[in-house]
Amino acid sequence: MTNFRKYLSIAALVLTSSFIFTSCNKDDDDPVPTNPIDKATIVSTVVEAADFSILEDALVKANLVSALTTDGPFTVFAPTNQAFENLFMELGVDGISDLSAEVLKPILLYHVVGASAKSSSLNSGYIESLNTSTPSSMAASIYLEVGSDVKLNGSSMVSTADVEVSNGVIHIIDKVLLPPNVVDFALSNPDFSILVEAVSKAGLVDALMAEGPFTLFAPTNAAFEMLFEQLNVSGISDLTAEALTPILLYHVVNGNVNAADVTTGMVPTLNTRAELDIKVSEMGVMINDNSKVVAVDVQGTNGVIHVIDKVLLP
């Protein structure tokens, strides 16, 4: 830690003004440093703020200090010390010393976006992190819900936004983000709540949390509502697990197939009795001539999700 602070003290010589940042979420005697004229870097800001001491230790151990002192720009969703303490409890470890650099690096990179995005430019939807430890080496996605507050992956809240630094912006969050699998993504997005209910009733949660990789064509809630109307049922409660299982397995393909690799043709599914008829054109991707792919490449740790607007029936 001594060498790390010595390195930063050299950079600090160019900062001539004091750092002031006011937040209702932090004590007045522990400000997050910013400067409207000569801004600190992401790393020096982390070092100056006492509530980021565990994040500082993690960045050092994961050898990410140099990367986050470059020009960027970056957006960092920075977990507080309490957020890390909660993670340690969840993982059953005592602290950063119990986590290897190999474990920490993909977690930390999952908190970084390769662009500067202030809160005013954030919209609900998926963004790409710098974590590429996925089956396809594509960037792992983060799901944002933007309203009066900003929520990440359905669980972590932005407590302080727009800490501007010279190489990007920091948003302080109250929970460490762990790179999600395809089930985690379905759970985090309220527009997949019926899909989650269906997968749970069919007993397929554990299967879709396995290593995979999988490609999941995920119907939205609106797609399921159209299915209920077609079948003249009120909801998932009116369908048995035996009825749901072949339908849901028909939405899953083996392998991590990103949008750029999707081609026209028949594709086998985990429902071994039925294949998908995929057509790729200038108008987009259609499945079985009636379901359109409306969002692509929601990349998780065990596969990828493509969002569709109609439930597929074998």
PDB file of C-alpha atoms in Angstrom, residues 8-255:
ATOM      1  CA  LEU A   8      -0.264   8.791  -6.248  1.00  0.00           C
ATOM      2  CA  SER A   9       1.548  11.500  -4.299  1.00  0.00           C
ATOM      3  CA  ILE A  10       3.499  12.327  -7.464  1.00  0.00           C
ATOM      4  CA  ALA A  11       0.275  12.800  -9.403  1.00  0.00           C
ATOM      5  CA  ALA A  12      -1.105  14.891  -6.556  1.00  0.00           C
ATOM      6  CA  LEU A  13       1.582  17.555  -7.086  1.00  0.00           C
ATOM      7  CA  VAL A  14      -0.281  18.844 -10.120  1.00  0.00           C
ATOM      8  CA  LEU A  15      -3.499  19.384  -8.173  1.00  0.00           C
ATOM      9  CA  THR A  16      -3.412  22.922  -6.818  1.00  0.00           C
ATOM     10  CA  SER A  17      -6.895  23.335  -5.445  1.00  0.00           C
ATOM     11  CA  SER A  18      -8.713  21.706  -2.547  1.00  0.00           C
ATOM     12  CA  PHE A  19     -11.376  19.066  -3.197  1.00  0.00           C
ATOM     13  CA  ILE A  20     -14.939  19.720  -2.075  1.00  0.00           C
ATOM     14  CA  PHE A  21     -17.974  17.514  -2.632  1.00  0.00           C
ATOM     15  CA  THR A  22     -21.185  17.611  -0.651  1.00  0.00           C
ATOM     16  CA  SER A  23     -23.498  14.616  -0.346  1.00  0.00           C
ATOM     17  CA  CYS A  24     -26.379  13.814   1.942  1.00  0.00           C
ATOM     18  CA  ASN A  25     -25.115  10.239   1.930  1.00  0.00           C
ATOM     19  CA  LYS A  26     -21.675  11.007   3.413  1.00  0.00           C
ATOM     20  CA  ASP A  27     -20.471  12.699   6.560  1.00  0.00           C
ATOM     21  CA  ASP A  28     -19.260  16.279   6.187  1.00  0.00           C
ATOM     22  CA  ASP A  29     -15.846  15.319   7.556  1.00  0.00           C
ATOM     23  CA  ASP A  30     -15.401  12.599   4.924  1.00  0.00           C
ATOM     24  CA  PRO A  31     -16.067  14.302   1.573  1.00  0.00           C
ATOM     25  CA  VAL A  32     -15.626  12.678  -1.813  1.00  0.00           C
ATOM     26  CA  PRO A  33     -12.996  14.859  -3.491  1.00  0.00           C
ATOM     27  CA  THR A  34     -13.712  16.657  -6.751  1.00  0.00           C
ATOM     28  CA  ASN A  35     -12.500  19.893  -8.244  1.00  0.00           C
ATOM     29  CA  PRO A  36     -14.362  21.963 -10.835  1.00  0.00           C
ATOM     30  CA  ILE A  37     -11.097  23.126 -12.435  1.00  0.00           C
ATOM     31  CA  ASP A  38      -8.312  20.582 -11.896  1.00  0.00           C
ATOM     32  CA  LYS A  39     -10.123  17.307 -11.351  1.00  0.00           C
ATOM     33  CA  ALA A  40      -8.504  14.256  -9.792  1.00  0.00           C
ATOM     34  CA  THR A  41      -8.395  10.920 -11.574  1.00  0.00           C
ATOM     35  CA  ILE A  42     -10.645   8.021 -10.661  1.00  0.00           C
ATOM     36  CA  VAL A  43      -7.839   6.383  -8.703  1.00  0.00           C
ATOM     37  CA  SER A  44      -6.754   9.462  -6.740  1.00  0.00           C
ATOM     38  CA  THR A  45     -10.395  10.160  -5.875  1.00  0.00           C
ATOM     39  CA  VAL A  46     -10.743   6.632  -4.510  1.00  0.00           C
ATOM     40  CA  VAL A  47      -7.605   7.094  -2.420  1.00  0.00           C
ATOM     41  CA  GLU A  48      -8.699  10.458  -1.002  1.00  0.00           C
ATOM     42  CA  ALA A  49     -12.127   9.226   0.139  1.00  0.00           C
ATOM     43  CA  ALA A  50     -12.009   7.106   3.298  1.00  0.00           C
ATOM     44  CA  ASP A  51     -15.229   5.311   2.349  1.00  0.00           C
ATOM     45  CA  PHE A  52     -13.463   3.764  -0.649  1.00  0.00           C
ATOM     46  CA  SER A  53     -10.558   2.202   1.265  1.00  0.00           C
ATOM     47  CA  ILE A  54     -11.672  -1.371   0.497  1.00  0.00           C
ATOM     48  CA  LEU A  55     -12.187  -0.505  -3.169  1.00  0.00           C
ATOM     49  CA  GLU A  56      -8.653   0.913  -3.139  1.00  0.00           C
ATOM     50  CA  ASP A  57      -7.281  -2.350  -1.705  1.00  0.00           C
ATOM     51  CA  ALA A  58      -9.204  -4.325  -4.316  1.00  0.00           C
ATOM     52  CA  LEU A  59      -7.891  -2.227  -7.228  1.00  0.00           C
ATOM     53  CA  VAL A  60      -4.324  -2.674  -5.994  1.00  0.00           C
ATOM     54  CA  LYS A  61      -4.672  -6.441  -5.575  1.00  0.00           C
ATOM     55  CA  ALA A  62      -6.326  -6.835  -8.993  1.00  0.00           C
ATOM     56  CA  ASN A  63      -3.578  -4.742 -10.666  1.00  0.00           C
ATOM     57  CA  LEU A  64      -6.068  -2.256 -12.118  1.00  0.00           C
ATOM     58  CA  VAL A  65      -4.503   0.955 -10.811  1.00  0.00           C
ATOM     59  CA  SER A  66      -2.618   1.798 -14.012  1.00  0.00           C
ATOM     60  CA  ALA A  67      -5.647   1.075 -16.192  1.00  0.00           C
ATOM     61  CA  LEU A  68      -7.846   3.523 -14.289  1.00  0.00           C
ATOM     62  CA  THR A  69      -5.263   6.309 -14.304  1.00  0.00           C
ATOM     63  CA  THR A  70      -5.256   6.461 -18.122  1.00  0.00           C
ATOM     64  CA  ASP A  71      -7.216   9.088 -20.053  1.00  0.00           C
ATOM     65  CA  GLY A  72     -10.282   6.880 -20.420  1.00  0.00           C
ATOM     66  CA  PRO A  73     -12.915   8.158 -20.328  1.00  0.00           C
ATOM     67  CA  PHE A  74     -14.599   5.775 -17.891  1.00  0.00           C
ATOM     68  CA  THR A  75     -17.743   5.568 -15.829  1.00  0.00           C
ATOM     69  CA  VAL A  76     -17.149   3.771 -12.547  1.00  0.00           C
ATOM     70  CA  PHE A  77     -19.933   2.490 -10.323  1.00  0.00           C
ATOM     71  CA  ALA A  78     -18.000   2.612  -7.066  1.00  0.00           C
ATOM     72  CA  PRO A  79     -19.092   0.440  -4.110  1.00  0.00           C
ATOM     73  CA  THR A  80     -18.644   1.857  -0.618  1.00  0.00           C
ATOM     74  CA  ASN A  81     -16.867   0.081   2.217  1.00  0.00           C
ATOM     75  CA  GLN A  82     -20.231  -1.046   3.581  1.00  0.00           C
ATOM     76  CA  ALA A  83     -21.118  -2.507   0.183  1.00  0.00           C
ATOM     77  CA  PHE A  84     -17.923  -4.564   0.287  1.00  0.00           C
ATOM     78  CA  GLU A  85     -18.556  -5.632   3.892  1.00  0.00           C
ATOM     79  CA  ASN A  86     -21.959  -6.929   2.811  1.00  0.00           C
ATOM     80  CA  LEU A  87     -20.295  -8.838  -0.035  1.00  0.00           C
ATOM     81  CA  PHE A  88     -17.776 -10.421   2.329  1.00  0.00           C
ATOM     82  CA  MET A  89     -20.638 -11.617   4.510  1.00  0.00           C
ATOM     83  CA  GLU A  90     -22.455 -12.999   1.465  1.00  0.00           C
ATOM     84  CA  LEU A  91     -19.341 -14.856   0.274  1.00  0.00           C
ATOM     85  CA  GLY A  92     -18.341 -16.023   3.765  1.00  0.00           C
ATOM     86  CA  VAL A  93     -14.895 -14.385   3.649  1.00  0.00           C
ATOM     87  CA  ASP A  94     -13.107 -11.989   5.986  1.00  0.00           C
ATOM     88  CA  GLY A  95     -12.030  -9.412   3.426  1.00  0.00           C
ATOM     89  CA  ILE A  96     -10.066  -8.642   0.268  1.00  0.00           C
ATOM     90  CA  SER A  97      -7.177 -10.765   1.569  1.00  0.00           C
ATOM     91  CA  ASP A  98      -9.357 -13.859   1.092  1.00  0.00           C
ATOM     92  CA  LEU A  99     -10.055 -13.068  -2.585  1.00  0.00           C
ATOM     93  CA  SER A 100      -7.487 -13.644  -5.308  1.00  0.00           C
ATOM     94  CA  ALA A 101      -6.603 -11.146  -8.012  1.00  0.00           C
ATOM     95  CA  GLU A 102      -8.155 -13.553 -10.539  1.00  0.00           C
ATOM     96  CA  VAL A 103     -11.478 -13.430  -8.666  1.00  0.00           C
ATOM     97  CA  LEU A 104     -11.403  -9.668  -8.056  1.00  0.00           C
ATOM     98  CA  LYS A 105     -10.462  -8.471 -11.530  1.00  0.00           C
ATOM     99  CA  PRO A 106     -13.644  -9.494 -13.413  1.00  0.00           C
ATOM    100  CA  ILE A 107     -15.792  -8.213 -10.530  1.00  0.00           C
ATOM    101  CA  LEU A 108     -14.100  -4.813 -10.544  1.00  0.00           C
ATOM    102  CA  LEU A 109     -14.124  -4.510 -14.343  1.00  0.00           C
ATOM    103  CA  TYR A 110     -17.850  -5.203 -14.203  1.00  0.00           C
ATOM    104  CA  HIS A 111     -18.196  -1.855 -12.386  1.00  0.00           C
ATOM    105  CA  VAL A 112     -16.518   0.079 -15.211  1.00  0.00           C
ATOM    106  CA  VAL A 113     -17.989   1.340 -18.485  1.00  0.00           C
ATOM    107  CA  GLY A 114     -15.715   2.502 -21.298  1.00  0.00           C
ATOM    108  CA  ALA A 115     -17.313   5.932 -21.675  1.00  0.00           C
ATOM    109  CA  SER A 116     -18.141   8.923 -19.495  1.00  0.00           C
ATOM    110  CA  ALA A 117     -21.862   8.859 -18.664  1.00  0.00           C
ATOM    111  CA  LYS A 118     -23.377  11.388 -16.284  1.00  0.00           C
ATOM    112  CA  SER A 119     -26.680  10.538 -14.634  1.00  0.00           C
ATOM    113  CA  SER A 120     -28.532  12.841 -17.037  1.00  0.00           C
ATOM    114  CA  SER A 121     -27.469  10.631 -19.963  1.00  0.00           C
ATOM    115  CA  LEU A 122     -28.364   7.303 -18.350  1.00  0.00           C
ATOM    116  CA  ASN A 123     -31.466   5.528 -19.651  1.00  0.00           C
ATOM    117  CA  SER A 124     -33.199   2.333 -18.641  1.00  0.00           C
ATOM    118  CA  GLY A 125     -31.738  -0.611 -20.504  1.00  0.00           C
ATOM    119  CA  TYR A 126     -28.494  -2.507 -20.902  1.00  0.00           C
ATOM    120  CA  ILE A 127     -24.979  -1.111 -21.060  1.00  0.00           C
ATOM    121  CA  GLU A 128     -21.654  -2.861 -21.614  1.00  0.00           C
ATOM    122  CA  SER A 129     -19.061  -3.152 -18.876  1.00  0.00           C
ATOM    123  CA  LEU A 130     -15.318  -3.699 -19.358  1.00  0.00           C
ATOM    124  CA  ASN A 131     -15.672  -7.273 -18.084  1.00  0.00           C
ATOM    125  CA  THR A 132     -15.127  -9.612 -21.029  1.00  0.00           C
ATOM    126  CA  SER A 133     -14.827 -12.809 -18.952  1.00  0.00           C
ATOM    127  CA  THR A 134     -17.821 -14.328 -20.731  1.00  0.00           C
ATOM    128  CA  PRO A 135     -18.230 -17.413 -22.933  1.00  0.00           C
ATOM    129  CA  SER A 136     -17.983 -15.274 -26.066  1.00  0.00           C
ATOM    130  CA  SER A 137     -15.421 -12.786 -24.692  1.00  0.00           C
ATOM    131  CA  MET A 138     -18.094 -10.154 -25.294  1.00  0.00           C
ATOM    132  CA  ALA A 139     -18.636  -7.427 -22.698  1.00  0.00           C
ATOM    133  CA  ALA A 140     -20.844  -8.455 -19.781  1.00  0.00           C
ATOM    134  CA  SER A 141     -24.004  -6.342 -19.637  1.00  0.00           C
ATOM    135  CA  ILE A 142     -25.350  -4.216 -16.773  1.00  0.00           C
ATOM    136  CA  TYR A 143     -29.077  -3.571 -16.488  1.00  0.00           C
ATOM    137  CA  LEU A 144     -30.083  -0.027 -15.521  1.00  0.00           C
ATOM    138  CA  GLU A 145     -33.472   1.087 -14.223  1.00  0.00           C
ATOM    139  CA  VAL A 146     -33.570   4.878 -14.389  1.00  0.00           C
ATOM    140  CA  GLY A 147     -36.343   6.794 -12.638  1.00  0.00           C
ATOM    141  CA  SER A 148     -36.219   9.053  -9.624  1.00  0.00           C
ATOM    142  CA  ASP A 149     -33.303   6.814  -8.621  1.00  0.00           C
ATOM    143  CA  VAL A 150     -30.886   4.676 -10.602  1.00  0.00           C
ATOM    144  CA  LYS A 151     -30.831   0.940  -9.880  1.00  0.00           C
ATOM    145  CA  LEU A 152     -28.334  -1.550 -11.292  1.00  0.00           C
ATOM    146  CA  ASN A 153     -29.205  -5.204 -11.911  1.00  0.00           C
ATOM    147  CA  GLY A 154     -32.317  -4.832  -9.799  1.00  0.00           C
ATOM    148  CA  SER A 155     -30.489  -4.543  -6.489  1.00  0.00           C
ATOM    149  CA  SER A 156     -27.718  -1.918  -6.305  1.00  0.00           C
ATOM    150  CA  MET A 157     -28.733   1.734  -5.942  1.00  0.00           C
ATOM    151  CA  VAL A 158     -26.756   4.812  -6.941  1.00  0.00           C
ATOM    152  CA  SER A 159     -26.514   6.767  -3.688  1.00  0.00           C
ATOM    153  CA  THR A 160     -24.423   9.650  -5.058  1.00  0.00           C
ATOM    154  CA  ALA A 161     -24.172  10.461  -8.753  1.00  0.00           C
ATOM    155  CA  ASP A 162     -21.860  12.486 -10.986  1.00  0.00           C
ATOM    156  CA  VAL A 163     -18.585  12.717  -9.085  1.00  0.00           C
ATOM    157  CA  GLU A 164     -16.662  14.238 -11.976  1.00  0.00           C
ATOM    158  CA  VAL A 165     -12.995  13.356 -12.417  1.00  0.00           C
ATOM    159  CA  SER A 166     -10.435  14.127 -15.087  1.00  0.00           C
ATOM    160  CA  ASN A 167     -10.802  10.752 -16.805  1.00  0.00           C
ATOM    161  CA  GLY A 168     -14.536  10.185 -16.413  1.00  0.00           C
ATOM    162  CA  VAL A 169     -17.248  10.103 -13.797  1.00  0.00           C
ATOM    163  CA  ILE A 170     -17.959   8.128 -10.622  1.00  0.00           C
ATOM    164  CA  HIS A 171     -21.394   7.052  -9.380  1.00  0.00           C
ATOM    165  CA  ILE A 172     -21.355   5.717  -5.816  1.00  0.00           C
ATOM    166  CA  ILE A 173     -23.383   2.528  -5.278  1.00  0.00           C
ATOM    167  CA  ASP A 174     -24.546   0.676  -2.181  1.00  0.00           C
ATOM    168  CA  LYS A 175     -23.991  -2.922  -3.325  1.00  0.00           C
ATOM    169  CA  VAL A 176     -21.136  -4.662  -5.099  1.00  0.00           C
ATOM    170  CA  LEU A 177     -22.188  -5.955  -8.516  1.00  0.00           C
ATOM    171  CA  LEU A 178     -21.431  -9.594  -9.264  1.00  0.00           C
ATOM    172  CA  PRO A 179     -21.416 -10.487 -12.971  1.00  0.00           C
ATOM    173  CA  PRO A 180     -24.825 -12.161 -13.606  1.00  0.00           C
ATOM    174  CA  ASN A 181     -25.857 -15.299 -15.430  1.00  0.00           C
ATOM    175  CA  VAL A 182     -28.922 -15.456 -17.686  1.00  0.00           C
ATOM    176  CA  VAL A 183     -31.236 -16.244 -14.760  1.00  0.00           C
ATOM    177  CA  ASP A 184     -29.880 -13.286 -12.782  1.00  0.00           C
ATOM    178  CA  PHE A 185     -30.645 -11.016 -15.723  1.00  0.00           C
ATOM    179  CA  ALA A 186     -34.202 -12.304 -15.945  1.00  0.00           C
ATOM    180  CA  LEU A 187     -34.645 -11.695 -12.222  1.00  0.00           C
ATOM    181  CA  SER A 188     -33.253  -8.163 -12.416  1.00  0.00           C
ATOM    182  CA  ASN A 189     -35.510  -6.932 -15.235  1.00  0.00           C
ATOM    183  CA  PRO A 190     -39.173  -6.434 -14.220  1.00  0.00           C
ATOM    184  CA  ASP A 191     -40.221  -6.952 -17.849  1.00  0.00           C
ATOM    185  CA  PHE A 192     -39.206 -10.611 -17.490  1.00  0.00           C
ATOM    186  CA  SER A 193     -41.237 -11.295 -14.337  1.00  0.00           C
ATOM    187  CA  ILE A 194     -43.633 -13.708 -16.057  1.00  0.00           C
ATOM    188  CA  LEU A 195     -40.711 -15.545 -17.665  1.00  0.00           C
ATOM    189  CA  VAL A 196     -39.148 -15.919 -14.216  1.00  0.00           C
ATOM    190  CA  GLU A 197     -42.438 -17.246 -12.841  1.00  0.00           C
ATOM    191  CA  ALA A 198     -42.651 -19.752 -15.698  1.00  0.00           C
ATOM    192  CA  VAL A 199     -39.043 -20.946 -15.361  1.00  0.00           C
ATOM    193  CA  SER A 200     -39.525 -21.372 -11.612  1.00  0.00           C
ATOM    194  CA  LYS A 201     -42.766 -23.347 -11.991  1.00  0.00           C
ATOM    195  CA  ALA A 202     -41.189 -25.617 -14.602  1.00  0.00           C
ATOM    196  CA  GLY A 203     -38.245 -26.329 -12.292  1.00  0.00           C
ATOM    197  CA  LEU A 204     -35.681 -25.037 -14.794  1.00  0.00           C
ATOM    198  CA  VAL A 205     -33.916 -22.416 -12.649  1.00  0.00           C
ATOM    199  CA  ASP A 206     -30.970 -24.629 -11.685  1.00  0.00           C
ATOM    200  CA  ALA A 207     -30.569 -25.861 -15.263  1.00  0.00           C
ATOM    201  CA  LEU A 208     -30.300 -22.300 -16.599  1.00  0.00           C
ATOM    202  CA  MET A 209     -27.883 -21.315 -13.852  1.00  0.00           C
ATOM    203  CA  ALA A 210     -25.490 -24.064 -14.909  1.00  0.00           C
ATOM    204  CA  GLU A 211     -22.228 -23.370 -16.709  1.00  0.00           C
ATOM    205  CA  GLY A 212     -23.791 -23.555 -20.170  1.00  0.00           C
ATOM    206  CA  PRO A 213     -23.237 -21.616 -22.276  1.00  0.00           C
ATOM    207  CA  PHE A 214     -26.774 -20.938 -23.442  1.00  0.00           C
ATOM    208  CA  THR A 215     -28.552 -18.610 -25.820  1.00  0.00           C
ATOM    209  CA  LEU A 216     -31.940 -17.644 -24.411  1.00  0.00           C
ATOM    210  CA  PHE A 217     -34.641 -16.080 -26.555  1.00  0.00           C
ATOM    211  CA  ALA A 218     -36.506 -14.304 -23.757  1.00  0.00           C
ATOM    212  CA  PRO A 219     -40.168 -13.307 -24.207  1.00  0.00           C
ATOM    213  CA  THR A 220     -41.285 -10.104 -22.519  1.00  0.00           C
ATOM    214  CA  ASN A 221     -44.283  -9.870 -20.205  1.00  0.00           C
ATOM    215  CA  ALA A 222     -46.312  -8.471 -23.121  1.00  0.00           C
ATOM    216  CA  ALA A 223     -45.412 -11.549 -25.161  1.00  0.00           C
ATOM    217  CA  PHE A 224     -46.687 -13.821 -22.402  1.00  0.00           C
ATOM    218  CA  GLU A 225     -49.888 -11.809 -22.059  1.00  0.00           C
ATOM    219  CA  MET A 226     -50.563 -12.406 -25.756  1.00  0.00           C
ATOM    220  CA  LEU A 227     -49.977 -16.122 -25.203  1.00  0.00           C
ATOM    221  CA  PHE A 228     -52.430 -16.216 -22.299  1.00  0.00           C
ATOM    222  CA  GLU A 229     -55.050 -14.590 -24.503  1.00  0.00           C
ATOM    223  CA  GLN A 230     -54.323 -17.090 -27.283  1.00  0.00           C
ATOM    224  CA  LEU A 231     -54.633 -20.044 -24.878  1.00  0.00           C
ATOM    225  CA  ASN A 232     -57.606 -18.497 -23.043  1.00  0.00           C
ATOM    226  CA  VAL A 233     -55.905 -18.722 -19.642  1.00  0.00           C
ATOM    227  CA  SER A 234     -55.389 -16.088 -16.963  1.00  0.00           C
ATOM    228  CA  GLY A 235     -51.684 -16.637 -16.403  1.00  0.00           C
ATOM    229  CA  ILE A 236     -48.866 -19.034 -15.516  1.00  0.00           C
ATOM    230  CA  SER A 237     -50.958 -20.397 -12.649  1.00  0.00           C
ATOM    231  CA  ASP A 238     -53.291 -21.993 -15.215  1.00  0.00           C
ATOM    232  CA  LEU A 239     -50.452 -23.876 -16.916  1.00  0.00           C
ATOM    233  CA  THR A 240     -48.818 -26.996 -15.514  1.00  0.00           C
ATOM    234  CA  ALA A 241     -45.088 -27.561 -15.213  1.00  0.00           C
ATOM    235  CA  GLU A 242     -45.483 -30.355 -17.764  1.00  0.00           C
ATOM    236  CA  ALA A 243     -47.027 -27.920 -20.244  1.00  0.00           C
ATOM    237  CA  LEU A 244     -44.473 -25.172 -19.586  1.00  0.00           C
ATOM    238  CA  THR A 245     -41.271 -27.216 -19.759  1.00  0.00           C
ATOM    239  CA  PRO A 246     -41.264 -28.032 -23.517  1.00  0.00           C
ATOM    240  CA  ILE A 247     -42.270 -24.439 -24.320  1.00  0.00           C
ATOM    241  CA  LEU A 248     -39.466 -22.922 -22.256  1.00  0.00           C
ATOM    242  CA  LEU A 249     -36.828 -25.381 -23.478  1.00  0.00           C
ATOM    243  CA  TYR A 250     -37.834 -24.371 -27.011  1.00  0.00           C
ATOM    244  CA  HIS A 251     -36.490 -20.885 -26.220  1.00  0.00           C
ATOM    245  CA  VAL A 252     -32.982 -22.114 -25.332  1.00  0.00           C
ATOM    246  CA  VAL A 253     -30.140 -22.969 -27.716  1.00  0.00           C
ATOM    247  CA  ASN A 254     -26.846 -24.563 -26.735  1.00  0.00           C
ATOM    248  CA  GLY A 255     -23.870 -22.239 -27.072  1.00  0.00           C
TER     249      GLY A 255
END
